[in-house]
Short mmCIF file of C-alpha atoms and ligand atoms in Angstrom, two decimals:
data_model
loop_
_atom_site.label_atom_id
_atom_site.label_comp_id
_atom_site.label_asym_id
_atom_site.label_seq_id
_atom_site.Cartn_x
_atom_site.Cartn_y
_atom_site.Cartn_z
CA UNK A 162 14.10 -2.99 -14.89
CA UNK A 163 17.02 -4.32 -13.10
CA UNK A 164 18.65 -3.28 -9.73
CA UNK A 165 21.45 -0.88 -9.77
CA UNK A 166 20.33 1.27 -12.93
CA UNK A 167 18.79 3.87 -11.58
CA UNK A 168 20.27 6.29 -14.18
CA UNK A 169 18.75 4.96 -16.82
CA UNK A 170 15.43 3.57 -15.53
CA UNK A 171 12.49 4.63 -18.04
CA UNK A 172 8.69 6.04 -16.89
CA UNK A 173 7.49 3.36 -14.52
CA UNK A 174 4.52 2.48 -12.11
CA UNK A 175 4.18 1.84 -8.68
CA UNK A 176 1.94 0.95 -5.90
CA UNK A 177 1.69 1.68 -2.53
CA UNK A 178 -0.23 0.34 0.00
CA UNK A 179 -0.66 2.12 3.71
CA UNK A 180 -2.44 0.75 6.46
CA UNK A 181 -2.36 3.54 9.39
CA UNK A 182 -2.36 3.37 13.34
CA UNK A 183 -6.42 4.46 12.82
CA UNK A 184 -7.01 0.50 11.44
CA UNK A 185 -9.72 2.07 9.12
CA UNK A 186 -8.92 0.28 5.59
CA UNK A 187 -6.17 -0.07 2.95
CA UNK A 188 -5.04 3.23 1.08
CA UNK A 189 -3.75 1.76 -2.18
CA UNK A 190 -2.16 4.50 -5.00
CA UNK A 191 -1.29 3.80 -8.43
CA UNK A 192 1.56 6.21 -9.34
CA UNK A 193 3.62 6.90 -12.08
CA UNK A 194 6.99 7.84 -11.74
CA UNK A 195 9.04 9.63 -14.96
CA UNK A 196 12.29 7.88 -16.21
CA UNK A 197 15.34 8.50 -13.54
CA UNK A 198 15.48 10.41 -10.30
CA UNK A 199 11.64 10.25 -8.58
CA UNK A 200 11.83 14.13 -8.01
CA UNK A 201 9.07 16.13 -7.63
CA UNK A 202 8.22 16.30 -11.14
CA UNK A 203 8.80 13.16 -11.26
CA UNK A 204 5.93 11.22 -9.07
CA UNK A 205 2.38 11.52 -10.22
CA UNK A 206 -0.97 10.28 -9.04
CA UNK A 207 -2.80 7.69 -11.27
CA UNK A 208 -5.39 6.00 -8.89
CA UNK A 209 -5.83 5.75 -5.13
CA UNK A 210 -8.78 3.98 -3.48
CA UNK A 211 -9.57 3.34 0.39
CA UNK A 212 -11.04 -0.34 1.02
CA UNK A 213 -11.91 -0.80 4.46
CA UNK A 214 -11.09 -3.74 6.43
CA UNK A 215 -14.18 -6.03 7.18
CA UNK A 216 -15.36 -5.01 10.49
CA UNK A 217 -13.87 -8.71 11.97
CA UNK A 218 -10.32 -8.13 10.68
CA UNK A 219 -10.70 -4.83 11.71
CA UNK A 220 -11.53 -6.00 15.43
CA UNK A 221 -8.97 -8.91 15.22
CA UNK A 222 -6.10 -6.62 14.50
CA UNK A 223 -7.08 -4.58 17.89
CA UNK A 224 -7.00 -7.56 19.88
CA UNK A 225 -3.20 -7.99 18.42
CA UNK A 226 -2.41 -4.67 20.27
CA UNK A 227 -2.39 -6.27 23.09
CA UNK A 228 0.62 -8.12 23.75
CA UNK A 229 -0.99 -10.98 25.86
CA UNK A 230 -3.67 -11.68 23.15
CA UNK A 231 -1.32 -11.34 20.02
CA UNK A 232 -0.21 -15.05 20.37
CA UNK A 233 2.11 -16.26 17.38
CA UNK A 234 -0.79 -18.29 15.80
CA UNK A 235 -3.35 -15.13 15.45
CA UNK A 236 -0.17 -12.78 14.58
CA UNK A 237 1.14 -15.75 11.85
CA UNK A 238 -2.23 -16.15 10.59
CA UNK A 239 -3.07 -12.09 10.53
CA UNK A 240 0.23 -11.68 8.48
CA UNK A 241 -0.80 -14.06 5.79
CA UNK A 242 -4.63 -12.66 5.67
CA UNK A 243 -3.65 -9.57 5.71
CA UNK A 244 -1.15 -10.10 3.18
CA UNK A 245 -4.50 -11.77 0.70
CA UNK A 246 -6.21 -8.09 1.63
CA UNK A 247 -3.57 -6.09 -0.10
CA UNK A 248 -3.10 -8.21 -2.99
CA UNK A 249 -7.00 -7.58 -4.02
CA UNK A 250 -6.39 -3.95 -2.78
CA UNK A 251 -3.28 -3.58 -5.32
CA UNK A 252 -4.95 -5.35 -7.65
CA UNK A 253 -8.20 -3.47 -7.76
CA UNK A 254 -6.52 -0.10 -7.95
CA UNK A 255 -4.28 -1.00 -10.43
CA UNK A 256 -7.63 -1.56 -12.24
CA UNK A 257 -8.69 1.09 -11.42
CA UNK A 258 -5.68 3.05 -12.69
CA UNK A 259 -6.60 1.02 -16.56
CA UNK A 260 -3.24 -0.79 -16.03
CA UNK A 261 -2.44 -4.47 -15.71
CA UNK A 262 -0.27 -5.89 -13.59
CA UNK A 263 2.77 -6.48 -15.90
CA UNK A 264 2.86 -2.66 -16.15
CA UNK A 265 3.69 -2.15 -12.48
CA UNK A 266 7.32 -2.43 -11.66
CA UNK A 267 7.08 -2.50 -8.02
CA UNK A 268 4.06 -2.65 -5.12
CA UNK A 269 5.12 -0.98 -1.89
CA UNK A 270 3.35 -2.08 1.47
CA UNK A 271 3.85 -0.66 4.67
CA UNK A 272 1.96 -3.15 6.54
CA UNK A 273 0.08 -3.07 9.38
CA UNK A 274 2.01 -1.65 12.57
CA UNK A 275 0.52 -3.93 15.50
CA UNK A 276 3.83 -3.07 18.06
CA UNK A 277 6.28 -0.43 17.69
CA UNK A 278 8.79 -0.01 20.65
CA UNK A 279 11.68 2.19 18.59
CA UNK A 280 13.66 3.17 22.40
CA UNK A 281 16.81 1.80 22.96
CA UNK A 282 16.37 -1.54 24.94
CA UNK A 283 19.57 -2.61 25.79
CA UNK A 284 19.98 -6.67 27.21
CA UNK A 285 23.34 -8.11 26.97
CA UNK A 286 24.94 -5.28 25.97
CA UNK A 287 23.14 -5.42 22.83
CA UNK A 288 20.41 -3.24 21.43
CA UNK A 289 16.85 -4.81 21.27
CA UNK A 290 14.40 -2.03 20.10
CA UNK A 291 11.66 -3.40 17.57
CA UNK A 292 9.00 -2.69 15.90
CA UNK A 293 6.19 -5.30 13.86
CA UNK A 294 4.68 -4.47 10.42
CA UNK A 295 2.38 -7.71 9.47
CA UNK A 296 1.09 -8.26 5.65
CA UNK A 297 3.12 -10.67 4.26
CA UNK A 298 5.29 -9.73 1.12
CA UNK A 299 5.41 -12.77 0.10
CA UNK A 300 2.12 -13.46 -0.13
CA UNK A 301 1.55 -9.76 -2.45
CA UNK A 302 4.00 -11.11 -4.69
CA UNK A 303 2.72 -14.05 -5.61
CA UNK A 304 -0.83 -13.14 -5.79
CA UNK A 305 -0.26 -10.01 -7.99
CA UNK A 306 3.24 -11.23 -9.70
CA UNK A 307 4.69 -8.01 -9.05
CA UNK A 308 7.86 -8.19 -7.22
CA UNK A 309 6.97 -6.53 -3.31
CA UNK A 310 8.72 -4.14 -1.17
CA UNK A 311 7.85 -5.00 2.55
CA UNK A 312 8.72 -4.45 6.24
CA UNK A 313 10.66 -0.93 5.31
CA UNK A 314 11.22 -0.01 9.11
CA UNK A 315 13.02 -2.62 10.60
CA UNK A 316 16.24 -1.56 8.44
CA UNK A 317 16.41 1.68 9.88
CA UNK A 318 16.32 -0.09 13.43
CA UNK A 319 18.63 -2.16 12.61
CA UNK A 320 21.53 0.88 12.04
CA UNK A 321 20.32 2.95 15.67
CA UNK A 322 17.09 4.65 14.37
CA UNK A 323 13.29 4.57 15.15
CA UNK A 324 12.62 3.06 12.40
CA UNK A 325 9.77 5.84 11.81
CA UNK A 326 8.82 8.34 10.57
CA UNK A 327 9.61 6.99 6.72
CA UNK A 328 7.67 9.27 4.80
CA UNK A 329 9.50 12.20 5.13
CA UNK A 330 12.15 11.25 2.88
CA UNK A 331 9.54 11.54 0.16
CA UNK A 332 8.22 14.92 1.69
CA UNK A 333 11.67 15.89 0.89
CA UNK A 334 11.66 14.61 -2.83
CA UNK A 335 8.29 16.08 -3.67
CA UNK A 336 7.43 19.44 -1.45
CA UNK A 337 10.59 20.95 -0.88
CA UNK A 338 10.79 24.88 -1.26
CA UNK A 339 13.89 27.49 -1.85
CA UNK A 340 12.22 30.32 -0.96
CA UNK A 341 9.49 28.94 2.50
CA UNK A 342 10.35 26.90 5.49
CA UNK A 343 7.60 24.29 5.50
CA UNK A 344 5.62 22.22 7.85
CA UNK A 345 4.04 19.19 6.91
CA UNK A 346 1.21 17.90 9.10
CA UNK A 347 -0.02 14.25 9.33
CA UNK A 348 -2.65 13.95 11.13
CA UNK A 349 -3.40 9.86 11.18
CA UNK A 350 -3.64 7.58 13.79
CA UNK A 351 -0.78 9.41 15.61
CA UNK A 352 0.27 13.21 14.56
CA UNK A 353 3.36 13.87 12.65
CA UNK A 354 5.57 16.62 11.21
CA UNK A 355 8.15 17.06 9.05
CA UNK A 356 10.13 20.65 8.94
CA UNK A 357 10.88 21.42 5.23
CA UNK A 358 13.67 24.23 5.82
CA UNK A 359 13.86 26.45 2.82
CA UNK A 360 16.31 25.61 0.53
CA UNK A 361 18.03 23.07 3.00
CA UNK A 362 19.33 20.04 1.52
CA UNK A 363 17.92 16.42 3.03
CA UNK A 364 20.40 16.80 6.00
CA UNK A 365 18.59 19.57 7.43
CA UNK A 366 15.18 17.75 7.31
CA UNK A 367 13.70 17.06 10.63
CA UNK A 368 10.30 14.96 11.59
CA UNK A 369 9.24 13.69 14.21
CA UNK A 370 5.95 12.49 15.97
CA UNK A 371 3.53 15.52 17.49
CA UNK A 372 1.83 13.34 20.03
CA UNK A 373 -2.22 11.90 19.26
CA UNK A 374 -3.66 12.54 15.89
CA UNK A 375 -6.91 11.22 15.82
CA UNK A 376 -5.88 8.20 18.04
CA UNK A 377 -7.69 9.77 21.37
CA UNK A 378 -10.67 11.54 19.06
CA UNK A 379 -11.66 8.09 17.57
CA UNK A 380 -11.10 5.80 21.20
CA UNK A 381 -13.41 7.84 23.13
CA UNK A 382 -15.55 8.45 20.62
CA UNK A 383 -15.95 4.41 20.42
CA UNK A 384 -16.11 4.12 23.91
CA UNK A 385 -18.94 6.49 24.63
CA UNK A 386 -20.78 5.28 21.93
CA UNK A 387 -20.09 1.33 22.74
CA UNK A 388 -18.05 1.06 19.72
CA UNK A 389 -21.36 2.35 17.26
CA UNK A 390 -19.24 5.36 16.17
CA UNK A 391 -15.50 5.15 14.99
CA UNK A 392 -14.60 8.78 14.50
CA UNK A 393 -16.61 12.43 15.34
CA UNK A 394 -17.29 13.00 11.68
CA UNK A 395 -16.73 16.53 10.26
CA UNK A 396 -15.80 17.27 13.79
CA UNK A 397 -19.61 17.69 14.48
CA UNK A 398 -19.69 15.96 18.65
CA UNK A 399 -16.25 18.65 19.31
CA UNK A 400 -18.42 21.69 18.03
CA UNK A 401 -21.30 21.06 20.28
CA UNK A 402 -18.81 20.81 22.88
CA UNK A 403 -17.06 22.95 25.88
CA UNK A 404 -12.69 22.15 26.40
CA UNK A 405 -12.72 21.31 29.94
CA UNK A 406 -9.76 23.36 30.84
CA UNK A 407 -8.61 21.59 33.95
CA UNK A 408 -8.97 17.90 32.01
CA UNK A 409 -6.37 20.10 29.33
CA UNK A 410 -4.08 21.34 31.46
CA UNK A 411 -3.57 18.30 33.09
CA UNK A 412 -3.12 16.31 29.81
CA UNK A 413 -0.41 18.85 28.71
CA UNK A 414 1.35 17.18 31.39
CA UNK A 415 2.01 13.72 29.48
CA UNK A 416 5.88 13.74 29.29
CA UNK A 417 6.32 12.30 26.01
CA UNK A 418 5.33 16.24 24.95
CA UNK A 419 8.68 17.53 26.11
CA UNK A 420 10.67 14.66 25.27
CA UNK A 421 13.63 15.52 23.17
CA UNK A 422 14.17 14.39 19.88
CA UNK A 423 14.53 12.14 17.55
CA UNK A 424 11.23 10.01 18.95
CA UNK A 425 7.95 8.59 17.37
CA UNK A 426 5.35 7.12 19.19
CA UNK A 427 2.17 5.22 18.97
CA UNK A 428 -0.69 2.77 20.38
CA UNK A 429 1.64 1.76 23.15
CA UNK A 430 1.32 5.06 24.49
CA UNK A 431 -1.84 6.72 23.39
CA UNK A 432 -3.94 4.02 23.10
CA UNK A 433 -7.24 1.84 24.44
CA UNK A 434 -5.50 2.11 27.85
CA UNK A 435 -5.08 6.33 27.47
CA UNK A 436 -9.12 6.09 26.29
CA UNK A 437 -10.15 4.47 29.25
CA UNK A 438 -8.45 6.63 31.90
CA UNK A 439 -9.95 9.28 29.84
CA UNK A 440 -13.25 8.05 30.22
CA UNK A 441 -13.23 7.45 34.15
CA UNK A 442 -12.24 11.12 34.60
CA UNK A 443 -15.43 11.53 32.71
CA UNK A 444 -17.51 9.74 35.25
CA UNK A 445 -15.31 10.91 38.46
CA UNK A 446 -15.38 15.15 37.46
CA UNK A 447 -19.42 14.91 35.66
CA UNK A 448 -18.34 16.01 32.16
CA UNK A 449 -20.10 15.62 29.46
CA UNK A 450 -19.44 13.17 26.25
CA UNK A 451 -19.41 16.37 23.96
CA UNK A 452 -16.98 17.89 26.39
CA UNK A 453 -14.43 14.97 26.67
CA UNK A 454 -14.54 14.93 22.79
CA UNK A 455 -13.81 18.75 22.66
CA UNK A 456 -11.35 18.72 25.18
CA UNK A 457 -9.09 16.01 23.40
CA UNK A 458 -10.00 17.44 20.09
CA UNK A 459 -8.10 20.93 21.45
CA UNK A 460 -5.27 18.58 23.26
CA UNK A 461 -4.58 17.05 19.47
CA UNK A 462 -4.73 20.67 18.60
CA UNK A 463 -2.14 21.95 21.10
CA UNK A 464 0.43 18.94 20.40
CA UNK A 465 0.46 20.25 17.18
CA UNK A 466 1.18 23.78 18.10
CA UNK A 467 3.43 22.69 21.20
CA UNK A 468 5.93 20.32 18.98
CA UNK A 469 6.07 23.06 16.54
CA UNK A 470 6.99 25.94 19.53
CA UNK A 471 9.35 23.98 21.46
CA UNK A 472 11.25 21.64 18.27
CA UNK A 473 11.12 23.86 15.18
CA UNK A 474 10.39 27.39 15.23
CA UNK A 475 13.66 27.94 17.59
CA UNK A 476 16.08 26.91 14.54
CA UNK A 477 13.03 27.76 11.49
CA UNK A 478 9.89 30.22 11.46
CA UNK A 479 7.77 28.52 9.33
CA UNK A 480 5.42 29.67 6.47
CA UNK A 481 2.98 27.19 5.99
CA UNK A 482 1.85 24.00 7.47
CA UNK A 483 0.09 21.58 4.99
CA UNK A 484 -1.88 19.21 6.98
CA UNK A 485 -2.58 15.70 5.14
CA UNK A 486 -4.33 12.53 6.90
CA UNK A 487 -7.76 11.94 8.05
CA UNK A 488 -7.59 14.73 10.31
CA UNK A 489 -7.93 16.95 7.36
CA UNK A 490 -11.12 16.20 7.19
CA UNK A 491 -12.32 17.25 10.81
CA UNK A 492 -13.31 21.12 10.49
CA UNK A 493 -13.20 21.61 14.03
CA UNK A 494 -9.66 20.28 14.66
CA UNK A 495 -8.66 22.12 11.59
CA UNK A 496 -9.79 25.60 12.89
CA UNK A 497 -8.86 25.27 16.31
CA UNK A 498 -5.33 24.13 14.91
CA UNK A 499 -5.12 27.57 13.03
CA UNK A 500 -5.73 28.96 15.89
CA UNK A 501 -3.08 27.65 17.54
CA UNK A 502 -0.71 28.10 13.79
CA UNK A 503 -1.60 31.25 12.68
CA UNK A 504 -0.53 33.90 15.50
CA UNK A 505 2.85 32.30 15.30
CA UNK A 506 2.58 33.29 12.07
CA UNK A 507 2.30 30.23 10.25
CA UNK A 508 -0.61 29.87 7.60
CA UNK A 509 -2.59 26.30 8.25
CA UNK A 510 -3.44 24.63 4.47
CA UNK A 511 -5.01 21.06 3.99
CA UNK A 512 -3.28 19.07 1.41
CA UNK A 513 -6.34 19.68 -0.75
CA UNK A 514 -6.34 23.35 -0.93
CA UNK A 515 -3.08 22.87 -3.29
CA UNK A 516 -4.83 20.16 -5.04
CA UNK A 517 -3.34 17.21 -3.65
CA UNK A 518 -5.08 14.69 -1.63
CA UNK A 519 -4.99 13.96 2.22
CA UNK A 520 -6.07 10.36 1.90
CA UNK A 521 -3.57 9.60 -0.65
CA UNK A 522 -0.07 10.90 0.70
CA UNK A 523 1.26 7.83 2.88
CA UNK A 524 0.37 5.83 -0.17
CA UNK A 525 2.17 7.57 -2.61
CA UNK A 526 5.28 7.49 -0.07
CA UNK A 527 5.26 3.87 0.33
CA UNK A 528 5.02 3.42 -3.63
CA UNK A 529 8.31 6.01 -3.67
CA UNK A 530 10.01 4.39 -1.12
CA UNK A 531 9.56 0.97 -2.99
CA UNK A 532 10.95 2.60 -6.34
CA UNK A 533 13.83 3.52 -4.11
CA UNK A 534 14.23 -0.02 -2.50
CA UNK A 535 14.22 -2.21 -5.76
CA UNK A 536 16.74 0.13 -7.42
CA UNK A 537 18.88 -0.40 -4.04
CA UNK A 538 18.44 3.13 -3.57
CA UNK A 539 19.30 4.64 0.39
CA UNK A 540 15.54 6.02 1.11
CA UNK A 541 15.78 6.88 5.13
CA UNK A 542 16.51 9.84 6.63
CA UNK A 543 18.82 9.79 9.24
CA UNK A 544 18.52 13.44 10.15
CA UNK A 545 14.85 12.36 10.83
CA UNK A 546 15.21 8.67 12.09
CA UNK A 547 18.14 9.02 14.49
CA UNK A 548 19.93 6.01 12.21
CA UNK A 549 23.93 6.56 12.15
CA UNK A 550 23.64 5.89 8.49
CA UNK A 551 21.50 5.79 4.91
CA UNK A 552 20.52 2.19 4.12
CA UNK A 553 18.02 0.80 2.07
CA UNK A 554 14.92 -0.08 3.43
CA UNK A 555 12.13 -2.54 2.38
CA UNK A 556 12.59 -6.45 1.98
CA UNK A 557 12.28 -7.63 -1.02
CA UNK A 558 9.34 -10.65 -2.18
CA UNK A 559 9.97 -11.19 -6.22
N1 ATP B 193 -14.85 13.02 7.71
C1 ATP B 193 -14.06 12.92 8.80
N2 ATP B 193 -14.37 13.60 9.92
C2 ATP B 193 -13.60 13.51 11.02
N3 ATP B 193 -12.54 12.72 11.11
C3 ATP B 193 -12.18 12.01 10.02
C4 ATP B 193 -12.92 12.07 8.81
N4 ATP B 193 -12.31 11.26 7.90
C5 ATP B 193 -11.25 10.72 8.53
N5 ATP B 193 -11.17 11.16 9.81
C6 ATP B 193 -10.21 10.77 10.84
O1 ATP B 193 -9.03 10.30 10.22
C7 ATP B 193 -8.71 8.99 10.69
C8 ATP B 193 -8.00 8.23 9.62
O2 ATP B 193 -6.86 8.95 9.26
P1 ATP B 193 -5.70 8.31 8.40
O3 ATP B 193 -6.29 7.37 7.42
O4 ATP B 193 -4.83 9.40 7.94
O5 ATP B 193 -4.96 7.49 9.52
P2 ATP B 193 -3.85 6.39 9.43
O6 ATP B 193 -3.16 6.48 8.11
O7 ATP B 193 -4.50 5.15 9.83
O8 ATP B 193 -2.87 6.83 10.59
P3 ATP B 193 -1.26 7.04 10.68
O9 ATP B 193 -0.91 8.05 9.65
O10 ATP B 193 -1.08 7.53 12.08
O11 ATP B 193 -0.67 5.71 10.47
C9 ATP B 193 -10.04 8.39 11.09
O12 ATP B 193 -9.87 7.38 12.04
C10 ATP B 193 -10.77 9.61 11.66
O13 ATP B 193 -10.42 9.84 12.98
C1 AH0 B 194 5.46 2.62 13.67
C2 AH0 B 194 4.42 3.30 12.86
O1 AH0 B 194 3.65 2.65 12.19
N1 AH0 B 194 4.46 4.63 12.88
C3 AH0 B 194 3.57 5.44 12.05
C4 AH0 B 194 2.53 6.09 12.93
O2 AH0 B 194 1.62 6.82 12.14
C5 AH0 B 194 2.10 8.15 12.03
C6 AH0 B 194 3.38 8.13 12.78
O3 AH0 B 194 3.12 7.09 13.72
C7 AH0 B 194 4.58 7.74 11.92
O4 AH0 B 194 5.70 7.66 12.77
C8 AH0 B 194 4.42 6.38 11.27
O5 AH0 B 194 3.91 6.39 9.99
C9 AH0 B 194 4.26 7.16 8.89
C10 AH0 B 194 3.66 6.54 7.71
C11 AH0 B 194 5.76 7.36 8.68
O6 AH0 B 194 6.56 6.46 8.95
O7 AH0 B 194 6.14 8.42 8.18
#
């Protein structure tokens, strides 16, 4: 396959690799793509597996967070490790899939996000916003052979946008509607939506980021439990818990809520930092672990329902919202979130009750978004991203 001839490209495979803001593992999808446009008939699921990091990368890559401890040896060496981790990853699920590597045209890797600051920061009278995706390219090429689409996000920065959220532009290619407006739910790390207008071409997409997925969940979950548990499993802690009302009310207050759009978010704002304040109001008001858990569970909850009031269902009332991520997989966030869905109308589905898969989305969007790159195909958004123009994302590692 060479660059440029996209019209005549035959079936192909990809890979994509994700690495979330949750810093659980390495989604890795095999899929296979039919000969041209990747439409939605187009892009199917071969193989997807979850590997998760060894518990010391896993804790190393926390401790890059923080600005003061990500020094440019750990961050240099992380990028190069974490590059070796996703060449086994690719290569195991390409194994997986019954495929060698010479029958994969493309890997896609999103990296692992360790900063993200997409606002304008202007010095000089120059824009400076950035944003840091380690997991070197380079490094997947040459351990796999198969040419490597890397660092997507910095492209979109680079012509005014926020460089996130990316995976919309495949929600476009693959879920799109004529006949119901809908709502696409990640619920990761962080929360995001996409708004699928019926029948709207890609200019009248719109995504944007909701606020905490399981970010707040998982950090006091890991705090209260001195880091034994890393998530509330099957949403079992929230259940046995009471919402503290006056703890909600007062988190509803968090500005980033009403701030207008186009903006994404992140660690920077809902991270280790959020968890601890969290946790001292805890100790100062008496409440209860189970409480604090089911109080943020119903704030994640909210967001959702809040973003969707005040950003979409002014210019779309929505049909459906398909939720995909881990946060699929918590019952409890899932029923309080129809809760807050369904009297506006809107029916709450899991990516799995049309037979998809939760785990596997971001991973098939990153192998998309790679079939786009190579073939120097525009695959942002700029409805979504805020950029003043379509550009190819992804750097190239052959
Ligand atoms: N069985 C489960 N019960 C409850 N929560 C779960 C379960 N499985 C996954 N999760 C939640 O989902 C999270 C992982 O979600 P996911 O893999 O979608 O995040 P991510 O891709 O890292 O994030 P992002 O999309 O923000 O980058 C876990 O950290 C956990 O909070
Ligand atoms: C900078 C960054 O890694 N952002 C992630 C994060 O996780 C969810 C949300 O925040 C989204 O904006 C984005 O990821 C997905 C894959 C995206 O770009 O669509």
């Amino acid at each position: 396959m060479t660059a440029g001839s996209a019209k005549t490209r035959a079936e192909r495979y990809a890979v994509g690799l994700m690495s979330g803001t949750s810093v659980d593992g390495i989604d890795a999808a095999v899929i296979r793509i039919a000969g041209g446009e990747s439409d939605r008939s187009a892009a199917q699921l071969v193989a997807f597996a979850n590997t998760a990091y060894p518990p010391a990368v896993r804790e190393a890559i926390f401790e890059l967070f923080d600005p003061a401890r990500a020094t440019i040896d750990r961050v240099g060496r992380m990028n190069v490790r974490l590059g070796e981790l996703y060449a086994e990853a690719a290569l195991s699920v390409i194994a997986a899939a019954g495929l060698a590597p010479a029958d994969i045209a493309v890997v896609g890797s999103h990296g692992q996000t360790i900063y993200h600051a997409p606002e304008p920061h202007i010095e000089d009278g120059r824009d400076l916003r950035f944003t840091v995706q380690i997991g070197e390219g380079a490094v997947i090429a040459a351990r796999t052979g198969i040419p490597c689409v890397s660092d997507f996000r910095v492209a979109d920065m680079a012509v005014g946008g926020q460089g996130a959220p990316l995976v919309p532009f495949t929600e476009y290619l693959l879920y799109r509607e004529t006949e119901r407006t809908l709502l696409l739910q990640n619920i990761g790390g962080i929360g995001n939506i996409t708004v699928l207008p019926a029948g709207s071409g890609a200019e009248g997409v719109f995504a944007f980021d909701t606020g905490p997925g399981n970010m707040l969940i998982d950090g006091v979950v890991s705090l209260l439990t001195g880091g034994e548990l890393k998530m509330d499993a099957g949403g079992a802690i929230a259940a046995s818990g009471r919402v503290n009302e006056a703890l909600l009310n007062r988190l509803k207050q968090e500005p980033y809520y009403a701030q207008p759009l186009p903006k994404s978010t992140g660690r920077e704002r809902f991270g280790a930092a959020y968890a601890e304040e969290l946790l001292a109001y805890k100790q100062k008001h008496g409440l209860s672990a189970k409480d604090l858990i089911a109080t943020v569970t119903m704030l994640t909850a909210w967001s959702i329902g809040d973003a969707y009031r005040r950003f979409a269902a002014p210019l779309h009332a929505a049909d459906v919202m398909l939720v995909g991520g881990g946060g699929s997989y918590n019952p409890t966030l899932i029923g309080w979130l129809k809760r807050e869905m369904e009297p506006m109308g809107v029916q709450v589905l899991i990516q799995e009750d049309i037979g998809q898969s939760s785990d596997a989305k971001e991973a098939v969007a990153f192998a998309l978004l790679a079939d786009y790159a190579i073939a120097r195909r525009p695959n942002n958004l700029p409805s979504v991203t805020g950029a003043n123009r379509p550009v190819v994302l992804g750097k190239i590692s052959y």
